[in-house]
Tab-separated table of C-alpha atoms and ligand atoms in Angstrom:
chain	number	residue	atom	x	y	z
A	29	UNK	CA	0.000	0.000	0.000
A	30	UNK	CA	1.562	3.398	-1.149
A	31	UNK	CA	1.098	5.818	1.531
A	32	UNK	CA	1.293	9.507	2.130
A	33	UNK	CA	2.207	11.543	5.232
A	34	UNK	CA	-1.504	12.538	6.729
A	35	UNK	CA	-1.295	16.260	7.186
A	36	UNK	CA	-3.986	17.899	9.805
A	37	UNK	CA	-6.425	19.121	7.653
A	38	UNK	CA	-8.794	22.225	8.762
A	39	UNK	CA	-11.345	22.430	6.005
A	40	UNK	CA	-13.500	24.959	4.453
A	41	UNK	CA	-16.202	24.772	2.491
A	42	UNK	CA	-17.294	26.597	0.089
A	43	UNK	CA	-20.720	24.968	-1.413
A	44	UNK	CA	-21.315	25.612	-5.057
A	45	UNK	CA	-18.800	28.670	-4.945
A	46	UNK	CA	-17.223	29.614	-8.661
A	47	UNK	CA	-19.338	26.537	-10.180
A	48	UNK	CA	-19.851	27.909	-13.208
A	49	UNK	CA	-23.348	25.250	-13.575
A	50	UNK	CA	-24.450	22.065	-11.738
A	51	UNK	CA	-23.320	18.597	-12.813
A	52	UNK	CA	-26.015	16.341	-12.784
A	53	UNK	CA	-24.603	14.016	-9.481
A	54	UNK	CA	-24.039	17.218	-7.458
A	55	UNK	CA	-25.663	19.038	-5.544
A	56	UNK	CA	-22.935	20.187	-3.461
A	57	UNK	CA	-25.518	22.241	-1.085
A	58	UNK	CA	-26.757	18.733	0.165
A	59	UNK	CA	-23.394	17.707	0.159
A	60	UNK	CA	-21.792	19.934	2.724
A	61	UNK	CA	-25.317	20.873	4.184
A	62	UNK	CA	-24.254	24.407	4.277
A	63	UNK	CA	-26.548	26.999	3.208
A	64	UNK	CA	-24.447	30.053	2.936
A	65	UNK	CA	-22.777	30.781	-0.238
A	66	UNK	CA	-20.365	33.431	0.001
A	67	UNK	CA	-18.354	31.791	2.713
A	68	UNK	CA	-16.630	35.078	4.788
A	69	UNK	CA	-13.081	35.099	4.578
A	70	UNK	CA	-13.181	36.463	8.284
A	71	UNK	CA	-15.106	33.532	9.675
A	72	UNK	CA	-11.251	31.904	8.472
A	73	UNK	CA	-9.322	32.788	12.192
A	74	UNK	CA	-11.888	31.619	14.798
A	75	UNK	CA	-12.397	28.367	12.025
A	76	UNK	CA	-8.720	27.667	12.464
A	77	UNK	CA	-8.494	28.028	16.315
A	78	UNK	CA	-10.767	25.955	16.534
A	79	UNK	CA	-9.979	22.820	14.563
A	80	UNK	CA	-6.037	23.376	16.343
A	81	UNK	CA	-7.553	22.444	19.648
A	82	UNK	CA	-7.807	18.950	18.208
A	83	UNK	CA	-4.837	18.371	16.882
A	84	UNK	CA	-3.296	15.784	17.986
A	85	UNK	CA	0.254	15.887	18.881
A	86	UNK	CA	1.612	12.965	16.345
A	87	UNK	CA	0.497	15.312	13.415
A	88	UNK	CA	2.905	17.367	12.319
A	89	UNK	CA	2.052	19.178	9.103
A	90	UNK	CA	-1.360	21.361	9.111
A	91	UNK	CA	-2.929	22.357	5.934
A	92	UNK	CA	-5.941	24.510	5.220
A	93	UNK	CA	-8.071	23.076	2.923
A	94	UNK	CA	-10.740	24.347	0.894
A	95	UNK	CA	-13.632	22.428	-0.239
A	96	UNK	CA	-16.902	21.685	-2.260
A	97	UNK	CA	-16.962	24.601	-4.673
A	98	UNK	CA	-14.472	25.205	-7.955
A	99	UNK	CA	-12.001	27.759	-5.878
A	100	UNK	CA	-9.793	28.907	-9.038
A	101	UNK	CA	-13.510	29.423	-10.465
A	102	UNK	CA	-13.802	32.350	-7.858
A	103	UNK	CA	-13.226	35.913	-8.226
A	104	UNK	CA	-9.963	36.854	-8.132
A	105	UNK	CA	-10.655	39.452	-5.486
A	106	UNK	CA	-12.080	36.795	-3.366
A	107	UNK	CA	-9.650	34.083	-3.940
A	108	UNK	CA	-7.198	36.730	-2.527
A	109	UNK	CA	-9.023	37.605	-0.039
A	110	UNK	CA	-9.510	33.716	1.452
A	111	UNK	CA	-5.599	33.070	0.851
A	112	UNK	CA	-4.429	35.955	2.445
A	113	UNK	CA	-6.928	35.425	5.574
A	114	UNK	CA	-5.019	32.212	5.579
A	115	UNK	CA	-1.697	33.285	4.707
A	116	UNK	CA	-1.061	34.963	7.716
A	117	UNK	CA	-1.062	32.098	9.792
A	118	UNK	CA	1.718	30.016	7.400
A	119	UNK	CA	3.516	32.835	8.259
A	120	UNK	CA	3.206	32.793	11.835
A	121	UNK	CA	4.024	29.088	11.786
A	122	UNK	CA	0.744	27.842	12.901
A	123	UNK	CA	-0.420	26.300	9.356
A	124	UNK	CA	2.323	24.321	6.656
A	125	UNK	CA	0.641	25.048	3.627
A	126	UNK	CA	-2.903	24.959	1.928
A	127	UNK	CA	-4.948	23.127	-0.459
A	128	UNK	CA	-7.913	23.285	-2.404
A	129	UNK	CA	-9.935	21.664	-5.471
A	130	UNK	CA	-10.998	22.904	-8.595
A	131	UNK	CA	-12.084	21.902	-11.885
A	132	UNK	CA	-9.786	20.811	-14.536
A	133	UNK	CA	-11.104	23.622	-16.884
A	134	UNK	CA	-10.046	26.890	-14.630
A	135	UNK	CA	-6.403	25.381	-14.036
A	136	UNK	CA	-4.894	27.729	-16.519
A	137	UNK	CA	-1.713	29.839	-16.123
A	138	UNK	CA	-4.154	33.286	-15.522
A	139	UNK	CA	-5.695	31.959	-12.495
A	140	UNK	CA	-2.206	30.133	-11.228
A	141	UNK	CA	-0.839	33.279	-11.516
A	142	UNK	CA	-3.764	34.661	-9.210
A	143	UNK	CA	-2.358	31.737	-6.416
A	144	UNK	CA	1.372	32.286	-6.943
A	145	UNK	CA	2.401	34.746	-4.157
A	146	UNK	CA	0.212	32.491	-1.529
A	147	UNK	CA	1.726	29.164	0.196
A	148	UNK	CA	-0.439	26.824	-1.636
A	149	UNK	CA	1.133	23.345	-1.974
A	150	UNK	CA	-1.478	21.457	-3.082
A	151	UNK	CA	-4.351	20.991	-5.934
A	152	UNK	CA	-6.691	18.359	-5.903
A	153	UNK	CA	-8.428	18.224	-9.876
A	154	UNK	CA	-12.121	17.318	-10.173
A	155	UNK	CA	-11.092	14.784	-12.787
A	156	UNK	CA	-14.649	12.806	-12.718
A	157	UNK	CA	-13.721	10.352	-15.660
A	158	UNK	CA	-11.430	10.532	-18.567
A	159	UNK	CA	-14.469	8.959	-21.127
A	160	UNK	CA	-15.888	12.128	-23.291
A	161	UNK	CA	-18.885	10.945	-22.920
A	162	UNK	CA	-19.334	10.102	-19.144
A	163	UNK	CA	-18.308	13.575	-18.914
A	164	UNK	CA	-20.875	14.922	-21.440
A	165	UNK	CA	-23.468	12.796	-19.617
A	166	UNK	CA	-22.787	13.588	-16.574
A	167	UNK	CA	-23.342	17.709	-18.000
A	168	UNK	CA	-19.201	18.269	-16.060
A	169	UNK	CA	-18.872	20.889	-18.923
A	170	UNK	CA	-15.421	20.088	-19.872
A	171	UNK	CA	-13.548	17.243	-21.306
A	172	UNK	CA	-10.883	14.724	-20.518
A	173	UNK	CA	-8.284	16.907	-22.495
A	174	UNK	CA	-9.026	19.371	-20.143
A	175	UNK	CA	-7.849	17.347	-17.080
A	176	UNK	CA	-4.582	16.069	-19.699
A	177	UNK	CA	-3.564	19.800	-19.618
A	178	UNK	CA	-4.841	20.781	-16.101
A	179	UNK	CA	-2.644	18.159	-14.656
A	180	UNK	CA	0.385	19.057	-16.787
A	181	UNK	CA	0.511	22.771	-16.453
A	182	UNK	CA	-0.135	21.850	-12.299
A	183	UNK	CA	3.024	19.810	-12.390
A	184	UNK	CA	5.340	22.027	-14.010
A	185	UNK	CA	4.690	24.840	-11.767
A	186	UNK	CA	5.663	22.344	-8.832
A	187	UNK	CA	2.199	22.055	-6.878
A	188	UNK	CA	1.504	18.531	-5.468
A	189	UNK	CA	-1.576	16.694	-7.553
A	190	UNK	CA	-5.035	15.134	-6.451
A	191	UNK	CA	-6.727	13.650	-8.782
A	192	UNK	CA	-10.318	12.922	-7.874
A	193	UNK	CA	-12.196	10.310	-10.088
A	194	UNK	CA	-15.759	8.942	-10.004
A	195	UNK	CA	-17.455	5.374	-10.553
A	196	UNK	CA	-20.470	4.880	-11.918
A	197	UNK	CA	-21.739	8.141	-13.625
A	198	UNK	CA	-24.046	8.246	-16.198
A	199	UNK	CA	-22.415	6.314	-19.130
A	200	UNK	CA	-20.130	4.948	-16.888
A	201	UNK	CA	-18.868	1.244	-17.024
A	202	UNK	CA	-16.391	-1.131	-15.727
A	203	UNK	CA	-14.511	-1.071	-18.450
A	204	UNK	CA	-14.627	2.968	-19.107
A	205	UNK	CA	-13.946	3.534	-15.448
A	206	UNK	CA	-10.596	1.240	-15.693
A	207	UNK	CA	-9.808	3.387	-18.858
A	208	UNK	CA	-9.948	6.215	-16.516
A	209	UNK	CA	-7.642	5.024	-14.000
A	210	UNK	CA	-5.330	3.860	-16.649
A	211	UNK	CA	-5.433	7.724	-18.121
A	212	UNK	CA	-4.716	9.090	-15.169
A	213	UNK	CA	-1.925	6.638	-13.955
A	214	UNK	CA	-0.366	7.916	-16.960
A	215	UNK	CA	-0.442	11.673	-16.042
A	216	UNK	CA	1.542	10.473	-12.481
A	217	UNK	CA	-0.926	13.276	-9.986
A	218	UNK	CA	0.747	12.300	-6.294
A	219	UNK	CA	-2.424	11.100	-5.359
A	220	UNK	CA	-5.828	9.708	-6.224
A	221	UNK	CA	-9.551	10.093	-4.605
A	222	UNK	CA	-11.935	7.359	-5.874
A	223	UNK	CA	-15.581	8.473	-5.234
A	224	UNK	CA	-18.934	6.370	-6.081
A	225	UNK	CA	-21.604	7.556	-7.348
A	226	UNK	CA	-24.841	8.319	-5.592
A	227	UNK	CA	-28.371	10.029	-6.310
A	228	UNK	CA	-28.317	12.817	-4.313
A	229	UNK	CA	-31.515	14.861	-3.790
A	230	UNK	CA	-32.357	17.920	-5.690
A	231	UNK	CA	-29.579	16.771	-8.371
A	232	UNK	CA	-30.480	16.272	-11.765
A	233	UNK	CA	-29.378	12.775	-11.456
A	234	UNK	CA	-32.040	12.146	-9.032
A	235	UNK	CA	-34.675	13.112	-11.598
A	236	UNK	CA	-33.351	10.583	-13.998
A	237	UNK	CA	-33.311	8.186	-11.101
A	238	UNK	CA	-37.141	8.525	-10.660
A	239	UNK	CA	-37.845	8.856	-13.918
A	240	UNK	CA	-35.518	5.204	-14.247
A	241	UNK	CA	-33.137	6.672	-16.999
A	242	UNK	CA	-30.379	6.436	-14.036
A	243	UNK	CA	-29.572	3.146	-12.131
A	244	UNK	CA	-26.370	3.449	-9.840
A	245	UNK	CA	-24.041	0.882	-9.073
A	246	UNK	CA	-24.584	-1.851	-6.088
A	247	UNK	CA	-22.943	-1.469	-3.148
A	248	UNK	CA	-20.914	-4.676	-3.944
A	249	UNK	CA	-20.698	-4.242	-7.689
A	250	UNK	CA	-19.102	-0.958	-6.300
A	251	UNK	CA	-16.489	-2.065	-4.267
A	252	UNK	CA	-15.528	-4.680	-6.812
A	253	UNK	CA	-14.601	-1.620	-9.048
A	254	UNK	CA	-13.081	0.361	-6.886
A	255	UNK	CA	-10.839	-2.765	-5.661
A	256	UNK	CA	-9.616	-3.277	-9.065
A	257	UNK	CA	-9.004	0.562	-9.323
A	258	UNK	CA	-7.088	0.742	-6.239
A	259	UNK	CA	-4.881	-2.085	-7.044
A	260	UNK	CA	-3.823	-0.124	-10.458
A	261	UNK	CA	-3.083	2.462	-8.768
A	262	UNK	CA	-0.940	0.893	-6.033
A	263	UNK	CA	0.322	-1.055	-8.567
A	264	UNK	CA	1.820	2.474	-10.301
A	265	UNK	CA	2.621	3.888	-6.985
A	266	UNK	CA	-0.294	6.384	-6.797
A	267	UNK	CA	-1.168	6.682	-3.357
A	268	UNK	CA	-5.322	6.262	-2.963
A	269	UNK	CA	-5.924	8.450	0.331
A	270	UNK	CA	-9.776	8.192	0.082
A	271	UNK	CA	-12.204	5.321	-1.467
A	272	UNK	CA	-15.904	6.721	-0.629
A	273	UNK	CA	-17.936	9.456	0.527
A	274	UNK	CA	-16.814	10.882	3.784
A	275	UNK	CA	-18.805	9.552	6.541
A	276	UNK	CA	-19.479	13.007	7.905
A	277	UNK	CA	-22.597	14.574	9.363
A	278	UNK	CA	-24.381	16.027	6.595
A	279	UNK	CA	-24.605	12.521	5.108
A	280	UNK	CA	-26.133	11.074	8.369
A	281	UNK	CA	-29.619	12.974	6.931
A	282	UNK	CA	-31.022	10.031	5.488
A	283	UNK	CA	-32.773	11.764	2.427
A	284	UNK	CA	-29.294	13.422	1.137
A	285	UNK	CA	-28.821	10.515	-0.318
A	286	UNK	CA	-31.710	8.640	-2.316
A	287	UNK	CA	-29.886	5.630	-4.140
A	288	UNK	CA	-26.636	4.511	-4.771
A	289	UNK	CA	-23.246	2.331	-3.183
A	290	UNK	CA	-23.097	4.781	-0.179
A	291	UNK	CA	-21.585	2.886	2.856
A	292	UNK	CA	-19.878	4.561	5.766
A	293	UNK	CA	-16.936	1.831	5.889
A	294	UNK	CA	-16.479	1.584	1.950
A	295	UNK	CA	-12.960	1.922	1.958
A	296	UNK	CA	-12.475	-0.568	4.502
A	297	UNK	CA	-15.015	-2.893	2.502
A	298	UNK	CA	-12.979	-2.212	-0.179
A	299	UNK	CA	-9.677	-3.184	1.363
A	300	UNK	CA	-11.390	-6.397	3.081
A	301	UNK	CA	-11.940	-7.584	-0.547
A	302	UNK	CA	-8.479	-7.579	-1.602
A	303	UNK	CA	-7.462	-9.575	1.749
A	304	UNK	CA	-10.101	-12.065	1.188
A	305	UNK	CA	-8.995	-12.048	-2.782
A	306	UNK	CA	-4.860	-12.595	-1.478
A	307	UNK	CA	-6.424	-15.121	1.418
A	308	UNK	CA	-8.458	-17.553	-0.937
A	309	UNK	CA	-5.544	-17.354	-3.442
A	310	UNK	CA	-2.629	-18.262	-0.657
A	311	UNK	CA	-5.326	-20.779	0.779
A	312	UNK	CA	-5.268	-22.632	-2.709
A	313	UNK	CA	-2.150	-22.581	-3.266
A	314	UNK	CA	-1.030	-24.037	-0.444
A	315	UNK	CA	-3.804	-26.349	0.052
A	316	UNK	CA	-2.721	-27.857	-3.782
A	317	UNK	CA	0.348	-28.005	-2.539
A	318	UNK	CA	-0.661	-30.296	0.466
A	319	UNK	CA	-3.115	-32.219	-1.483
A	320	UNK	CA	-1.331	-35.574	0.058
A	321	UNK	CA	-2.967	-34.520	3.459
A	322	UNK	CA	-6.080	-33.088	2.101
A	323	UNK	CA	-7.888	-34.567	4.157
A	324	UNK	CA	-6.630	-33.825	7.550
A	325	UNK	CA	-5.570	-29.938	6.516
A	326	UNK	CA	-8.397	-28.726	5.435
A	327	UNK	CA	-10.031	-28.995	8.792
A	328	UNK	CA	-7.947	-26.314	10.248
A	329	UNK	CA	-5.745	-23.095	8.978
A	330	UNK	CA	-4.436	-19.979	10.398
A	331	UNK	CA	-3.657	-16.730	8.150
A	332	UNK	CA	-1.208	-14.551	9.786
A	333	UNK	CA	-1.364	-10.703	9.393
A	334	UNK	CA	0.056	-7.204	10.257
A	335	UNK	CA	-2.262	-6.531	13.484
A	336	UNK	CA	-3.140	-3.404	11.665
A	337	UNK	CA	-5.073	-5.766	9.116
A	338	UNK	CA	-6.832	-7.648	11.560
A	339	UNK	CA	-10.472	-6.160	11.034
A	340	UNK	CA	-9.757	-6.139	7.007
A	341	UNK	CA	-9.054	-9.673	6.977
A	342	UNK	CA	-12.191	-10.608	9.050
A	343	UNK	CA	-14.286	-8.042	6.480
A	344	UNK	CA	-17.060	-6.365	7.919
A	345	UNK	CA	-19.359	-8.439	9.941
A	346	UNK	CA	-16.816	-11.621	9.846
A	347	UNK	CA	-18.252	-11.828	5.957
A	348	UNK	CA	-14.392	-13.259	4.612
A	349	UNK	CA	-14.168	-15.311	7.648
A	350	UNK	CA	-17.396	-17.273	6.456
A	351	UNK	CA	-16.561	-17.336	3.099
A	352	UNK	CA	-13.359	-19.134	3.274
A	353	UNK	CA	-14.749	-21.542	6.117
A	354	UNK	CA	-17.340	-22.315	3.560
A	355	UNK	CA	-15.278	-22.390	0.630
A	356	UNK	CA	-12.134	-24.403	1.279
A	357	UNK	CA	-14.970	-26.374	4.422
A	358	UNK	CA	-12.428	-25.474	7.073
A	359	UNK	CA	-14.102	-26.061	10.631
A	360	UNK	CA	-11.242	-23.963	12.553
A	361	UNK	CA	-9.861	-20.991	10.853
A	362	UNK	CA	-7.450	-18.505	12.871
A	363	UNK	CA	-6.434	-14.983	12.642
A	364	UNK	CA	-3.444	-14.452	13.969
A	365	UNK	CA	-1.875	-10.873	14.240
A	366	UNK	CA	2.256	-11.085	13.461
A	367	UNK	CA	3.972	-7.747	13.491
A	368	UNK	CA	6.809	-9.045	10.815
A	369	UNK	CA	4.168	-9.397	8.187
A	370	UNK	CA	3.882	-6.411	5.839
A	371	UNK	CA	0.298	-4.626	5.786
A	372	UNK	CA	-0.510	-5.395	2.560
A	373	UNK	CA	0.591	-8.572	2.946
A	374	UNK	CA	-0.758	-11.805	4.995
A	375	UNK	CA	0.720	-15.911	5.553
A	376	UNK	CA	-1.533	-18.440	5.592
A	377	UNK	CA	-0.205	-21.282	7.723
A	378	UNK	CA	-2.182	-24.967	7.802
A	379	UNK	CA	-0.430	-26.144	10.769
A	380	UNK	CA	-2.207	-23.735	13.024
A	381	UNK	CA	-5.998	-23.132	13.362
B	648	SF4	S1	-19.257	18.674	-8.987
B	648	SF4	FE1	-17.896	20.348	-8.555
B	648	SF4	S2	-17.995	21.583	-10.387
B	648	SF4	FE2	-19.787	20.262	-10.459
B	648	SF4	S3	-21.404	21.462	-9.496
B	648	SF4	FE3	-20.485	20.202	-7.912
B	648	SF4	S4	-18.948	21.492	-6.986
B	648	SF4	FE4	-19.476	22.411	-8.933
């Protein structure tokens, strides 16, 4: 697993702001469940006071982070205004650096100019998908060319890259969405968000939902994707630092969301299946290589793993432990934690159980 530091991250959001239209999925109002619009760049002190009183001490770097609107779509005046709010604290030491996301369409060298002089370090790009047509479906208003030169034009001015990609939008399909990952594996950003898709209320998506010109993914079929997203990415080297929607308060109202592979654990779902995938696969391999004592082995097996991995290999609810009891009919199956295993690793040992 390809990991990046975690920097404390005191967030801002900024619903809707400098969108120049809606894309069908969002409804970023619903999303953040703020109502304001014009977020006030002096509300930015008491915000950042406040989110230092829980940092904890093993976090070094802090980062200001603004969210949930298009910030390079913003005026300049009031893109200056929020940076140098938060500018004054980089240079007081409290705060490393700052971040924010935008779409791929305003990353141009006009408004990177506009963010030059401030201490951002970071630029996370709504890439969506890299399929024309998902995006034309989806009504994201620009195309995958425009995240190709967005993501190019980021690097060689030196910011750090997030690239943010959906599954399951409107046109959307395994093997699109793979395309996608592939794409953007090729343009190297220093890390990757994988979102899924899901009806939100109020979004135009929702209409074609009820109307049943819109089906989203399952919650399985979901985290099948994603898995075999992730595991190109790690494969490449690209850190994934999110898989799902945050489980934050404003999704906890129940009619924010009205369809769709929304789980609050969906990354860890996510990384259960690639244990149980790496499990089964040791499991047969070294069952085939017992077959002499077939018999008497499969009764019993132990898989070893990092103690950090413990709840991933179980899955949630105990669902892998069942599913390799019932597939390779072992009565006494063991997890054992062992520190000298790598996390992304596990043994699987038929002498124990
Ligand atoms: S997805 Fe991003 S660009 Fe599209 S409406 Fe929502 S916030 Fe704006």
């Amino acid at each position: 697993m390809n990991m990046l530091p975690k920097p404390f991250i005191i967030p801002v959001f900024l619903p809707s702001a400098g969108c120049p239209h809606q894309c069908a999925f969002c409804n970023q109002r619903t999303i953040t469940n703020i109502k304001e619009k014009n977020f006030p760049p002096e509300k930015i002190p008491p915000m950042i006071d406040e989110y230092l009183a829980y940092k904890g001490k093993h976090r070094d770097m802090v980062q200001i982070a603004f969210y949930g609107g298009n910030f390079l779509g913003l005026e300049k005046n009031y893109i200056e205004s929020l940076l140098k709010e938060t500018e004054k604290y980089v240079e007081s030491g409290v705060i490393n650096s700052i971040r924010f996301s935008t779409r791929p369409d305003t990353i141009k060298n006009a408004q990177l100019d506009i963010i030059d002089k401030f201490s951002v370090k970071t630029v996370e790009v709504g890439v969506q998908s890299m399929n024309d047509s998902v995006l034309a479906l989806s009504q994201r208003g620009h195309t995958s060319f425009d995240t190709q030169k967005a993501l190019t034009l980021l690097k060689e001015r030196g910011y750090e890259t997030g690239a943010q990609i959906m599954v399951g939008l409107p046109g959307d399909n395994e093997k699109s969405a793979l395309l996608t990952s592939e794409r953007i594996v090729e343009l190297k950003p220093d890390f990757v968000r994988i979102y899924p898709t899901v009806v939100l209320a109020d979004s135009l998506l929702a209409r074609w939902y009820k109307n049943g010109t819109y089906s989203p993914l399952s919650l399985d079929d979901c985290v099948t994707l994603v898995k075999k997203i992730y595991l190109k990415f790690n494969k490449n080297s690209i850190p994934v630092i999110r898989m799902g929607l945050q489980a934050a308060d404003y999704l906890k109202e129940e009619m924010s969301i009205l369809a769709g592979p929304y789980h609050p654990s969906f990354g860890h779902m996510v990384f259960s299946e690639i244990f149980l995938d790496m499990a089964i696969s040791a499991l047969k391999t070294d069952f085939a290589l017992q077959s002499s004592s077939l018999d008497s082995s499969k009764n019993r097996a132990a898989i070893k793993v990092h103690p950090s991995c413990i709840s991933k290999v179980r899955g949630l609810k105990n669902k892998n432990i069942k599913i390799i009891k019932e597939k390779f009919q072992i009565n006494n199956l063991k997890i054992i934690p062992d520190s000298t295993i790598k996390p992304d690793g596990l043994m699987v040992d038929l002498n124990q159980g």
